[in-house]
Amino acid sequence: MLAENGCGFVSPNPMVGAVVVKNNRIIGQGWHTKYGSPHAEREALANCSEDPRGADIYVTLEPCCHYGKQPPCTLALIDAGIKRVFIGSADPNPLVAGKGVQILRQHGIEVVENVLRDKCDRLNEIFFHYITTKRPFAAFKYAMTADGKTAAYTGKSQWITDIKAREHVHYLRKKYSAIMIGSGTAKADDPLLNCRIEGGRNPLRIVCDTGLTLSTQSKLVRTASDIPLLIATCCTDTEKHKQYIEKGCKIEVINKKDGCVDLYQLMTRLGEMNIDSVLIEGGGTLNWSALNAGIVNKVYCYIAPKLLGGSSAKTPVEGMGFPSPGDAVMLKTQSIRTIGNDILIESEAAGNVYRNN
């Protein structure tokens, strides 16, 4: 899909693609390339090989009808003399929300809605969540063996999955605006949390560090001037903050809940910073906290064809857990596919909405 070419570069805007068709021939196509740049419809019209007057345009999302960083796409379609507009998804943005379709019809343009809507809706699940809630779309990912272990009983976890699955994680780091881990993972793994694929984009890195104990010699802190690092902490000692701020870190003081950073409040703050999505790559403790707080919208589960065993070996979600199967977070499977020798299951965390807040 053309729209996916904008993945990682257009947020907090949606990914949109457009194709102009005249006399059963594609005469122009385009996509929203980056935040602040012309939208897909204007890109497609600008790339037309001939006059688009009387042509059809296929677009993944309802054309915008308001002035923002760019003028309305509805105006561009009207001025270009487009005859018909085929739309995939409706735009839930209150500034659009059906008004784009209405304006086009008022100007005599035929509009066909809901073309491949399920596929188009899924393409912009992040945008739809963020624009309607003002909080980031949150997903967590984990890799486990076929018997549900994320590490051996010794604590060793490199590597559960093979290289193809690990490469896919870097695609997710490109897609999501921020990546979040807990202080335990930061100390145990000393990760860099960058995006290591060609044409990638580094996400904002977030560490939930209740007591502000992250080493100033960690890779995360030492690279904070090059790749943004936000430390969410309950520590209010401004003198302690200084040693991190001097190295380029941003400190965000968050209330404590159940002995840890209040993830509900953190997500609200991130939304106010225009962070539309967060990929949680923490361990079982942070995964449990995220589920219990009700902030998880999606789960990426990588399963390796291995058996580790061990009653004390770590599992993807730890913490107290829910008291009965009826209290569990229900997952709605969106896709199952193989990546190399491993399996990736993508699921929607149905109904996991801000518990206990």
mmCIF file of C-alpha atoms in Angstrom:
data_model
loop_
_atom_site.group_PDB
_atom_site.id
_atom_site.type_symbol
_atom_site.label_atom_id
_atom_site.label_comp_id
_atom_site.label_asym_id
_atom_site.label_seq_id
_atom_site.Cartn_x
_atom_site.Cartn_y
_atom_site.Cartn_z
ATOM 1 C CA MET A 1 0.000 0.000 0.000
ATOM 2 C CA LEU A 2 1.373 3.428 -0.973
ATOM 3 C CA ALA A 3 0.324 4.891 2.354
ATOM 4 C CA GLU A 4 2.782 2.673 4.235
ATOM 5 C CA ASN A 5 5.687 4.550 2.634
ATOM 6 C CA GLY A 6 4.994 7.281 5.197
ATOM 7 C CA CYS A 7 5.339 4.899 8.143
ATOM 8 C CA GLY A 8 7.381 6.489 10.924
ATOM 9 C CA PHE A 9 7.557 9.907 9.295
ATOM 10 C CA VAL A 10 4.022 11.348 9.301
ATOM 11 C CA SER A 11 2.957 10.931 12.945
ATOM 12 C CA PRO A 12 0.891 12.220 14.589
ATOM 13 C CA ASN A 13 -0.811 12.485 11.179
ATOM 14 C CA PRO A 14 -2.301 9.401 9.504
ATOM 15 C CA MET A 15 -0.657 7.379 6.747
ATOM 16 C CA VAL A 16 -2.510 8.093 3.497
ATOM 17 C CA GLY A 17 -2.057 6.994 -0.103
ATOM 18 C CA ALA A 18 -3.856 8.140 -3.252
ATOM 19 C CA VAL A 19 -4.103 6.954 -6.865
ATOM 20 C CA VAL A 20 -5.602 8.945 -9.767
ATOM 21 C CA VAL A 21 -7.241 6.875 -12.512
ATOM 22 C CA LYS A 22 -8.475 8.142 -15.908
ATOM 23 C CA ASN A 23 -9.842 5.970 -18.715
ATOM 24 C CA ASN A 24 -8.822 2.870 -16.730
ATOM 25 C CA ARG A 25 -5.209 4.047 -16.529
ATOM 26 C CA ILE A 26 -3.230 5.191 -13.499
ATOM 27 C CA ILE A 27 -2.094 8.717 -14.306
ATOM 28 C CA GLY A 28 -0.864 9.788 -10.871
ATOM 29 C CA GLN A 29 -0.137 8.503 -7.402
ATOM 30 C CA GLY A 30 1.287 9.773 -4.158
ATOM 31 C CA TRP A 31 1.364 9.460 -0.385
ATOM 32 C CA HIS A 32 1.798 11.644 2.653
ATOM 33 C CA THR A 33 5.605 11.566 2.928
ATOM 34 C CA LYS A 34 6.245 13.375 6.218
ATOM 35 C CA TYR A 35 4.553 15.497 8.853
ATOM 36 C CA GLY A 36 3.939 18.996 7.545
ATOM 37 C CA SER A 37 4.342 18.059 3.875
ATOM 38 C CA PRO A 38 1.540 17.991 1.239
ATOM 39 C CA HIS A 39 -1.084 15.318 1.791
ATOM 40 C CA ALA A 40 -1.482 12.251 -0.421
ATOM 41 C CA GLU A 41 -4.196 13.719 -2.655
ATOM 42 C CA ARG A 42 -2.114 16.773 -3.502
ATOM 43 C CA GLU A 43 0.966 14.608 -4.091
ATOM 44 C CA ALA A 44 -0.996 12.362 -6.456
ATOM 45 C CA LEU A 45 -2.454 15.305 -8.379
ATOM 46 C CA ALA A 46 0.973 16.946 -8.653
ATOM 47 C CA ASN A 47 2.398 13.702 -10.079
ATOM 48 C CA CYS A 48 -0.258 13.278 -12.771
ATOM 49 C CA SER A 49 1.074 12.557 -16.255
ATOM 50 C CA GLU A 50 -1.952 14.284 -17.840
ATOM 51 C CA ASP A 51 -4.837 16.571 -16.929
ATOM 52 C CA PRO A 52 -6.796 14.854 -14.089
ATOM 53 C CA ARG A 53 -10.053 16.621 -14.990
ATOM 54 C CA GLY A 54 -12.815 14.013 -15.131
ATOM 55 C CA ALA A 55 -10.660 11.373 -13.446
ATOM 56 C CA ASP A 56 -11.321 9.205 -10.388
ATOM 57 C CA ILE A 57 -9.173 9.199 -7.285
ATOM 58 C CA TYR A 58 -8.796 6.341 -4.805
ATOM 59 C CA VAL A 59 -7.686 7.435 -1.345
ATOM 60 C CA THR A 60 -7.232 5.410 1.848
ATOM 61 C CA LEU A 61 -8.729 8.087 4.131
ATOM 62 C CA GLU A 62 -11.472 10.678 3.821
ATOM 63 C CA PRO A 63 -9.962 13.883 2.354
ATOM 64 C CA CYS A 64 -9.415 16.669 4.876
ATOM 65 C CA CYS A 65 -11.517 19.816 4.631
ATOM 66 C CA HIS A 66 -9.777 22.211 7.029
ATOM 67 C CA TYR A 67 -6.669 24.378 7.048
ATOM 68 C CA GLY A 68 -3.755 23.080 9.085
ATOM 69 C CA LYS A 69 -0.131 22.869 8.018
ATOM 70 C CA GLN A 70 -1.588 22.220 4.548
ATOM 71 C CA PRO A 71 -4.724 23.569 2.814
ATOM 72 C CA PRO A 72 -7.789 21.302 2.468
ATOM 73 C CA CYS A 73 -7.492 18.335 0.118
ATOM 74 C CA THR A 74 -11.177 18.693 -0.744
ATOM 75 C CA LEU A 75 -10.333 22.056 -2.332
ATOM 76 C CA ALA A 76 -7.544 20.473 -4.397
ATOM 77 C CA LEU A 77 -9.892 17.753 -5.674
ATOM 78 C CA ILE A 78 -12.590 20.267 -6.578
ATOM 79 C CA ASP A 79 -10.135 22.572 -8.372
ATOM 80 C CA ALA A 80 -8.635 19.610 -10.283
ATOM 81 C CA GLY A 81 -12.037 18.630 -11.655
ATOM 82 C CA ILE A 82 -12.042 15.135 -10.115
ATOM 83 C CA LYS A 83 -15.233 13.267 -11.042
ATOM 84 C CA ARG A 84 -15.364 10.501 -8.423
ATOM 85 C CA VAL A 85 -13.646 9.849 -5.098
ATOM 86 C CA PHE A 86 -13.313 6.339 -3.678
ATOM 87 C CA ILE A 87 -12.573 6.391 0.065
ATOM 88 C CA GLY A 88 -11.308 3.604 2.316
ATOM 89 C CA SER A 89 -11.678 4.904 5.887
ATOM 90 C CA ALA A 90 -13.811 7.627 7.390
ATOM 91 C CA ASP A 91 -11.757 10.212 9.292
ATOM 92 C CA PRO A 92 -12.713 10.393 13.008
ATOM 93 C CA ASN A 93 -10.871 13.703 13.420
ATOM 94 C CA PRO A 94 -13.613 16.102 14.649
ATOM 95 C CA LEU A 95 -12.343 18.657 12.127
ATOM 96 C CA VAL A 96 -13.258 16.240 9.317
ATOM 97 C CA ALA A 97 -15.615 13.425 10.456
ATOM 98 C CA GLY A 98 -17.846 13.306 7.367
ATOM 99 C CA LYS A 99 -17.483 16.952 6.441
ATOM 100 C CA GLY A 100 -14.959 16.103 3.722
ATOM 101 C CA VAL A 101 -17.437 13.760 2.027
ATOM 102 C CA GLN A 102 -20.223 16.306 2.404
ATOM 103 C CA ILE A 103 -18.221 19.104 0.767
ATOM 104 C CA LEU A 104 -17.242 16.912 -2.176
ATOM 105 C CA ARG A 105 -20.852 15.903 -2.795
ATOM 106 C CA GLN A 106 -22.023 19.490 -2.523
ATOM 107 C CA HIS A 107 -19.688 20.275 -5.425
ATOM 108 C CA GLY A 108 -21.126 17.535 -7.610
ATOM 109 C CA ILE A 109 -18.387 14.949 -7.007
ATOM 110 C CA GLU A 110 -19.562 11.376 -6.625
ATOM 111 C CA VAL A 111 -18.200 9.739 -3.455
ATOM 112 C CA VAL A 112 -17.975 6.001 -2.822
ATOM 113 C CA GLU A 113 -17.164 5.145 0.802
ATOM 114 C CA ASN A 114 -15.833 2.103 2.695
ATOM 115 C CA VAL A 115 -13.661 0.688 -0.095
ATOM 116 C CA LEU A 116 -11.472 -2.012 1.546
ATOM 117 C CA ARG A 117 -12.359 -0.317 4.817
ATOM 118 C CA ASP A 118 -11.103 -3.029 7.196
ATOM 119 C CA LYS A 119 -7.642 -2.942 5.665
ATOM 120 C CA CYS A 120 -7.574 0.864 5.585
ATOM 121 C CA ASP A 121 -8.832 1.130 9.173
ATOM 122 C CA ARG A 122 -6.114 -1.178 10.424
ATOM 123 C CA LEU A 123 -3.484 0.847 8.576
ATOM 124 C CA ASN A 124 -4.306 3.851 10.765
ATOM 125 C CA GLU A 125 -5.259 2.224 14.068
ATOM 126 C CA ILE A 126 -2.670 4.407 15.799
ATOM 127 C CA PHE A 127 -4.052 7.647 14.370
ATOM 128 C CA PHE A 128 -7.678 6.704 15.050
ATOM 129 C CA HIS A 129 -6.910 5.960 18.704
ATOM 130 C CA TYR A 130 -4.817 9.055 19.262
ATOM 131 C CA ILE A 131 -7.121 11.538 17.532
ATOM 132 C CA THR A 132 -10.130 10.332 19.550
ATOM 133 C CA THR A 133 -8.522 9.822 22.990
ATOM 134 C CA LYS A 134 -5.532 12.213 22.938
ATOM 135 C CA ARG A 135 -3.461 9.415 24.464
ATOM 136 C CA PRO A 136 -0.874 7.294 22.683
ATOM 137 C CA PHE A 137 -1.741 3.964 21.123
ATOM 138 C CA ALA A 138 0.275 1.507 23.218
ATOM 139 C CA ALA A 139 1.515 -1.923 22.189
ATOM 140 C CA PHE A 140 3.837 -4.329 23.870
ATOM 141 C CA LYS A 141 5.946 -6.951 22.204
ATOM 142 C CA TYR A 142 7.714 -9.977 23.579
ATOM 143 C CA ALA A 143 9.525 -13.023 22.283
ATOM 144 C CA MET A 144 8.943 -16.373 23.941
ATOM 145 C CA THR A 145 9.597 -20.062 23.398
ATOM 146 C CA ALA A 146 6.827 -22.505 22.533
ATOM 147 C CA ASP A 147 6.515 -23.258 26.262
ATOM 148 C CA GLY A 148 6.040 -19.592 27.141
ATOM 149 C CA LYS A 149 9.502 -18.633 28.426
ATOM 150 C CA THR A 150 11.175 -15.306 27.686
ATOM 151 C CA ALA A 151 14.494 -16.398 29.199
ATOM 152 C CA ALA A 152 16.165 -19.506 30.577
ATOM 153 C CA TYR A 153 16.206 -20.157 34.325
ATOM 154 C CA THR A 154 19.727 -18.647 34.320
ATOM 155 C CA GLY A 155 18.305 -15.354 33.032
ATOM 156 C CA LYS A 156 19.894 -15.728 29.599
ATOM 157 C CA SER A 157 17.596 -14.572 26.804
ATOM 158 C CA GLN A 158 19.841 -13.992 23.773
ATOM 159 C CA TRP A 159 18.489 -15.134 21.519
ATOM 160 C CA ILE A 160 14.961 -16.515 21.820
ATOM 161 C CA THR A 161 14.023 -15.704 18.202
ATOM 162 C CA ASP A 162 16.144 -15.702 15.070
ATOM 163 C CA ILE A 163 17.465 -12.726 13.121
ATOM 164 C CA LYS A 164 14.408 -12.236 10.884
ATOM 165 C CA ALA A 165 12.110 -11.698 13.855
ATOM 166 C CA ARG A 166 14.619 -9.368 15.476
ATOM 167 C CA GLU A 167 14.795 -7.332 12.272
ATOM 168 C CA HIS A 168 11.021 -6.997 12.345
ATOM 169 C CA VAL A 169 11.275 -5.409 15.793
ATOM 170 C CA HIS A 170 13.322 -2.621 14.233
ATOM 171 C CA TYR A 171 10.487 -2.021 11.767
ATOM 172 C CA LEU A 172 8.212 -1.564 14.793
ATOM 173 C CA ARG A 173 10.710 0.883 16.305
ATOM 174 C CA LYS A 174 10.446 2.879 13.096
ATOM 175 C CA LYS A 175 6.650 2.742 13.170
ATOM 176 C CA TYR A 176 6.063 3.778 16.788
ATOM 177 C CA SER A 177 6.841 7.298 18.005
ATOM 178 C CA ALA A 178 8.306 6.099 21.300
ATOM 179 C CA ILE A 179 9.753 2.957 22.823
ATOM 180 C CA MET A 180 9.424 2.289 26.545
ATOM 181 C CA ILE A 181 11.226 0.001 28.979
ATOM 182 C CA GLY A 182 11.483 -0.281 32.741
ATOM 183 C CA SER A 183 14.560 0.432 34.816
ATOM 184 C CA GLY A 184 15.102 -3.292 35.405
ATOM 185 C CA THR A 185 15.480 -3.975 31.683
ATOM 186 C CA ALA A 186 17.665 -0.884 31.299
ATOM 187 C CA LYS A 187 20.051 -2.114 33.990
ATOM 188 C CA ALA A 188 20.084 -5.769 32.958
ATOM 189 C CA ASP A 189 20.530 -5.292 29.203
ATOM 190 C CA ASP A 190 22.051 -1.805 28.892
ATOM 191 C CA PRO A 191 20.231 -1.385 25.549
ATOM 192 C CA LEU A 192 20.576 1.410 23.014
ATOM 193 C CA LEU A 193 16.963 1.162 21.764
ATOM 194 C CA ASN A 194 17.661 2.684 18.376
ATOM 195 C CA CYS A 195 16.234 1.703 14.989
ATOM 196 C CA ARG A 196 18.799 -0.233 12.993
ATOM 197 C CA ILE A 197 17.240 -0.583 9.543
ATOM 198 C CA GLU A 198 17.975 1.311 6.345
ATOM 199 C CA GLY A 199 15.784 4.392 6.091
ATOM 200 C CA GLY A 200 14.726 4.013 9.705
ATOM 201 C CA ARG A 201 13.916 6.657 12.288
ATOM 202 C CA ASN A 202 14.867 6.526 15.938
ATOM 203 C CA PRO A 203 11.919 6.689 18.333
ATOM 204 C CA LEU A 204 11.824 8.702 21.533
ATOM 205 C CA ARG A 205 13.247 6.393 24.201
ATOM 206 C CA ILE A 206 11.419 6.263 27.532
ATOM 207 C CA VAL A 207 12.601 4.624 30.750
ATOM 208 C CA CYS A 208 10.192 4.186 33.655
ATOM 209 C CA ASP A 209 12.552 4.607 36.606
ATOM 210 C CA THR A 210 10.600 5.103 39.834
ATOM 211 C CA GLY A 211 13.553 5.989 42.063
ATOM 212 C CA LEU A 212 15.798 7.495 39.332
ATOM 213 C CA THR A 213 18.556 4.927 39.645
ATOM 214 C CA LEU A 214 19.533 4.559 35.974
ATOM 215 C CA SER A 215 23.304 4.736 35.586
ATOM 216 C CA THR A 216 24.559 7.932 33.987
ATOM 217 C CA GLN A 217 27.107 5.706 32.237
ATOM 218 C CA SER A 218 24.430 3.604 30.546
ATOM 219 C CA LYS A 219 24.191 3.635 26.751
ATOM 220 C CA LEU A 220 20.817 5.323 27.000
ATOM 221 C CA VAL A 221 22.093 8.273 29.009
ATOM 222 C CA ARG A 222 25.398 8.585 27.150
ATOM 223 C CA THR A 223 23.554 8.895 23.811
ATOM 224 C CA ALA A 224 20.764 11.186 25.050
ATOM 225 C CA SER A 225 22.159 14.178 23.163
ATOM 226 C CA ASP A 226 21.879 12.254 19.898
ATOM 227 C CA ILE A 227 18.729 10.180 20.436
ATOM 228 C CA PRO A 228 16.087 11.724 22.731
ATOM 229 C CA LEU A 229 15.676 10.051 26.117
ATOM 230 C CA LEU A 230 12.829 10.729 28.538
ATOM 231 C CA ILE A 231 13.059 9.361 32.059
ATOM 232 C CA ALA A 232 9.690 9.035 33.795
ATOM 233 C CA THR A 233 10.319 9.025 37.526
ATOM 234 C CA CYS A 234 8.647 9.600 40.874
ATOM 235 C CA CYS A 235 11.838 11.160 42.237
ATOM 236 C CA THR A 236 11.326 14.877 42.944
ATOM 237 C CA ASP A 237 14.954 15.629 43.895
ATOM 238 C CA THR A 238 15.876 18.374 41.416
ATOM 239 C CA GLU A 239 19.558 18.094 42.348
ATOM 240 C CA LYS A 240 19.488 14.453 41.316
ATOM 241 C CA HIS A 241 17.743 15.440 38.089
ATOM 242 C CA LYS A 242 20.603 17.726 37.078
ATOM 243 C CA GLN A 243 23.134 14.972 36.373
ATOM 244 C CA TYR A 244 20.741 13.526 33.773
ATOM 245 C CA ILE A 245 19.605 16.840 32.315
ATOM 246 C CA GLU A 246 23.239 17.875 31.800
ATOM 247 C CA LYS A 247 23.678 14.817 29.584
ATOM 248 C CA GLY A 248 20.667 15.721 27.451
ATOM 249 C CA CYS A 249 17.943 13.687 29.170
ATOM 250 C CA LYS A 250 14.429 14.988 29.764
ATOM 251 C CA ILE A 251 13.006 14.266 33.211
ATOM 252 C CA GLU A 252 9.251 13.868 33.630
ATOM 253 C CA VAL A 253 8.074 13.605 37.240
ATOM 254 C CA ILE A 254 5.057 11.305 37.494
ATOM 255 C CA ASN A 255 2.956 10.322 40.485
ATOM 256 C CA LYS A 256 3.537 6.951 42.109
ATOM 257 C CA LYS A 257 0.871 4.274 41.935
ATOM 258 C CA ASP A 258 1.189 0.799 43.446
ATOM 259 C CA GLY A 259 4.842 1.605 44.123
ATOM 260 C CA CYS A 260 5.663 2.419 40.498
ATOM 261 C CA VAL A 261 5.309 5.182 37.923
ATOM 262 C CA ASP A 262 1.609 5.862 37.257
ATOM 263 C CA LEU A 263 1.372 4.723 33.629
ATOM 264 C CA TYR A 264 -2.053 6.289 33.118
ATOM 265 C CA GLN A 265 -0.678 9.711 34.015
ATOM 266 C CA LEU A 266 2.424 9.100 31.923
ATOM 267 C CA MET A 267 0.340 8.271 28.850
ATOM 268 C CA THR A 268 -1.671 11.444 29.348
ATOM 269 C CA ARG A 269 1.535 13.496 29.501
ATOM 270 C CA LEU A 270 2.906 11.813 26.383
ATOM 271 C CA GLY A 271 -0.298 12.584 24.511
ATOM 272 C CA GLU A 272 0.121 16.240 25.425
ATOM 273 C CA MET A 273 3.609 16.043 23.859
ATOM 274 C CA ASN A 274 2.088 14.845 20.545
ATOM 275 C CA ILE A 275 3.454 11.326 21.078
ATOM 276 C CA ASP A 276 0.825 9.256 19.286
ATOM 277 C CA SER A 277 2.199 5.757 19.928
ATOM 278 C CA VAL A 278 4.373 3.801 22.349
ATOM 279 C CA LEU A 279 5.985 0.391 21.883
ATOM 280 C CA ILE A 280 6.602 -1.272 25.240
ATOM 281 C CA GLU A 281 9.706 -3.472 25.133
ATOM 282 C CA GLY A 282 10.080 -4.015 28.857
ATOM 283 C CA GLY A 283 10.117 -7.228 30.797
ATOM 284 C CA GLY A 284 7.338 -9.070 32.568
ATOM 285 C CA THR A 285 7.040 -6.489 35.359
ATOM 286 C CA LEU A 286 6.392 -3.522 33.062
ATOM 287 C CA ASN A 287 4.132 -5.643 30.851
ATOM 288 C CA TRP A 288 1.994 -6.502 33.869
ATOM 289 C CA SER A 289 1.875 -2.872 35.016
ATOM 290 C CA ALA A 290 0.792 -1.780 31.538
ATOM 291 C CA LEU A 291 -1.942 -4.405 31.342
ATOM 292 C CA ASN A 292 -3.160 -3.683 34.858
ATOM 293 C CA ALA A 293 -3.272 0.049 34.101
ATOM 294 C CA GLY A 294 -5.348 -0.671 31.008
ATOM 295 C CA ILE A 295 -3.104 1.183 28.576
ATOM 296 C CA VAL A 296 -2.386 -1.696 26.170
ATOM 297 C CA ASN A 297 -4.100 -1.602 22.780
ATOM 298 C CA LYS A 298 -2.088 -4.207 20.881
ATOM 299 C CA VAL A 299 0.198 -7.165 21.507
ATOM 300 C CA TYR A 300 2.968 -8.508 19.264
ATOM 301 C CA CYS A 301 3.835 -12.062 20.328
ATOM 302 C CA TYR A 302 6.844 -13.700 18.690
ATOM 303 C CA ILE A 303 6.969 -17.467 19.279
ATOM 304 C CA ALA A 304 10.163 -19.436 18.701
ATOM 305 C CA PRO A 305 10.075 -23.198 18.011
ATOM 306 C CA LYS A 306 12.053 -23.980 21.152
ATOM 307 C CA LEU A 307 11.364 -25.484 24.572
ATOM 308 C CA LEU A 308 13.298 -24.103 27.547
ATOM 309 C CA GLY A 309 11.449 -25.418 30.578
ATOM 310 C CA GLY A 310 12.166 -24.268 34.102
ATOM 311 C CA SER A 311 9.576 -23.388 36.742
ATOM 312 C CA SER A 312 11.531 -20.248 37.633
ATOM 313 C CA ALA A 313 12.167 -19.136 34.015
ATOM 314 C CA LYS A 314 10.654 -15.772 33.177
ATOM 315 C CA THR A 315 7.362 -15.392 31.352
ATOM 316 C CA PRO A 316 6.048 -12.474 29.255
ATOM 317 C CA VAL A 317 3.716 -11.055 31.921
ATOM 318 C CA GLU A 318 4.632 -11.312 35.585
ATOM 319 C CA GLY A 319 3.386 -9.291 38.568
ATOM 320 C CA MET A 320 0.406 -10.420 40.616
ATOM 321 C CA GLY A 321 -1.737 -11.355 37.630
ATOM 322 C CA PHE A 322 -5.506 -11.304 37.418
ATOM 323 C CA PRO A 323 -7.421 -13.478 39.927
ATOM 324 C CA SER A 324 -9.396 -15.600 37.450
ATOM 325 C CA PRO A 325 -9.679 -16.345 33.708
ATOM 326 C CA GLY A 326 -12.805 -14.207 33.636
ATOM 327 C CA ASP A 327 -10.728 -11.186 34.660
ATOM 328 C CA ALA A 328 -8.088 -11.719 31.982
ATOM 329 C CA VAL A 329 -7.436 -9.248 29.195
ATOM 330 C CA MET A 330 -9.004 -10.758 26.092
ATOM 331 C CA LEU A 331 -7.025 -10.679 22.862
ATOM 332 C CA LYS A 332 -8.602 -10.512 19.410
ATOM 333 C CA THR A 333 -6.231 -12.030 16.858
ATOM 334 C CA GLN A 334 -5.590 -9.754 13.885
ATOM 335 C CA SER A 335 -2.989 -11.816 12.048
ATOM 336 C CA ILE A 336 -0.740 -14.869 12.341
ATOM 337 C CA ARG A 337 2.302 -15.247 10.122
ATOM 338 C CA THR A 338 5.746 -16.790 10.010
ATOM 339 C CA ILE A 339 8.889 -14.666 10.104
ATOM 340 C CA GLY A 340 11.873 -16.828 9.373
ATOM 341 C CA ASN A 341 11.582 -19.829 11.709
ATOM 342 C CA ASP A 342 9.368 -17.952 14.161
ATOM 343 C CA ILE A 343 5.682 -17.104 14.387
ATOM 344 C CA LEU A 344 4.287 -13.604 14.946
ATOM 345 C CA ILE A 345 0.787 -13.210 16.359
ATOM 346 C CA GLU A 346 -0.625 -9.672 16.289
ATOM 347 C CA SER A 347 -3.630 -9.128 18.534
ATOM 348 C CA GLU A 348 -5.890 -6.334 19.653
ATOM 349 C CA ALA A 349 -6.162 -6.070 23.426
ATOM 350 C CA ALA A 350 -9.922 -5.868 23.474
ATOM 351 C CA GLY A 351 -11.425 -3.939 26.363
ATOM 352 C CA ASN A 352 -8.096 -3.163 28.071
ATOM 353 C CA VAL A 353 -9.079 0.420 28.793
ATOM 354 C CA TYR A 354 -7.574 2.302 31.715
ATOM 355 C CA ARG A 355 -8.343 -0.070 34.554
ATOM 356 C CA ASN A 356 -8.271 1.230 38.113
ATOM 357 C CA ASN A 357 -8.052 4.891 37.046
#
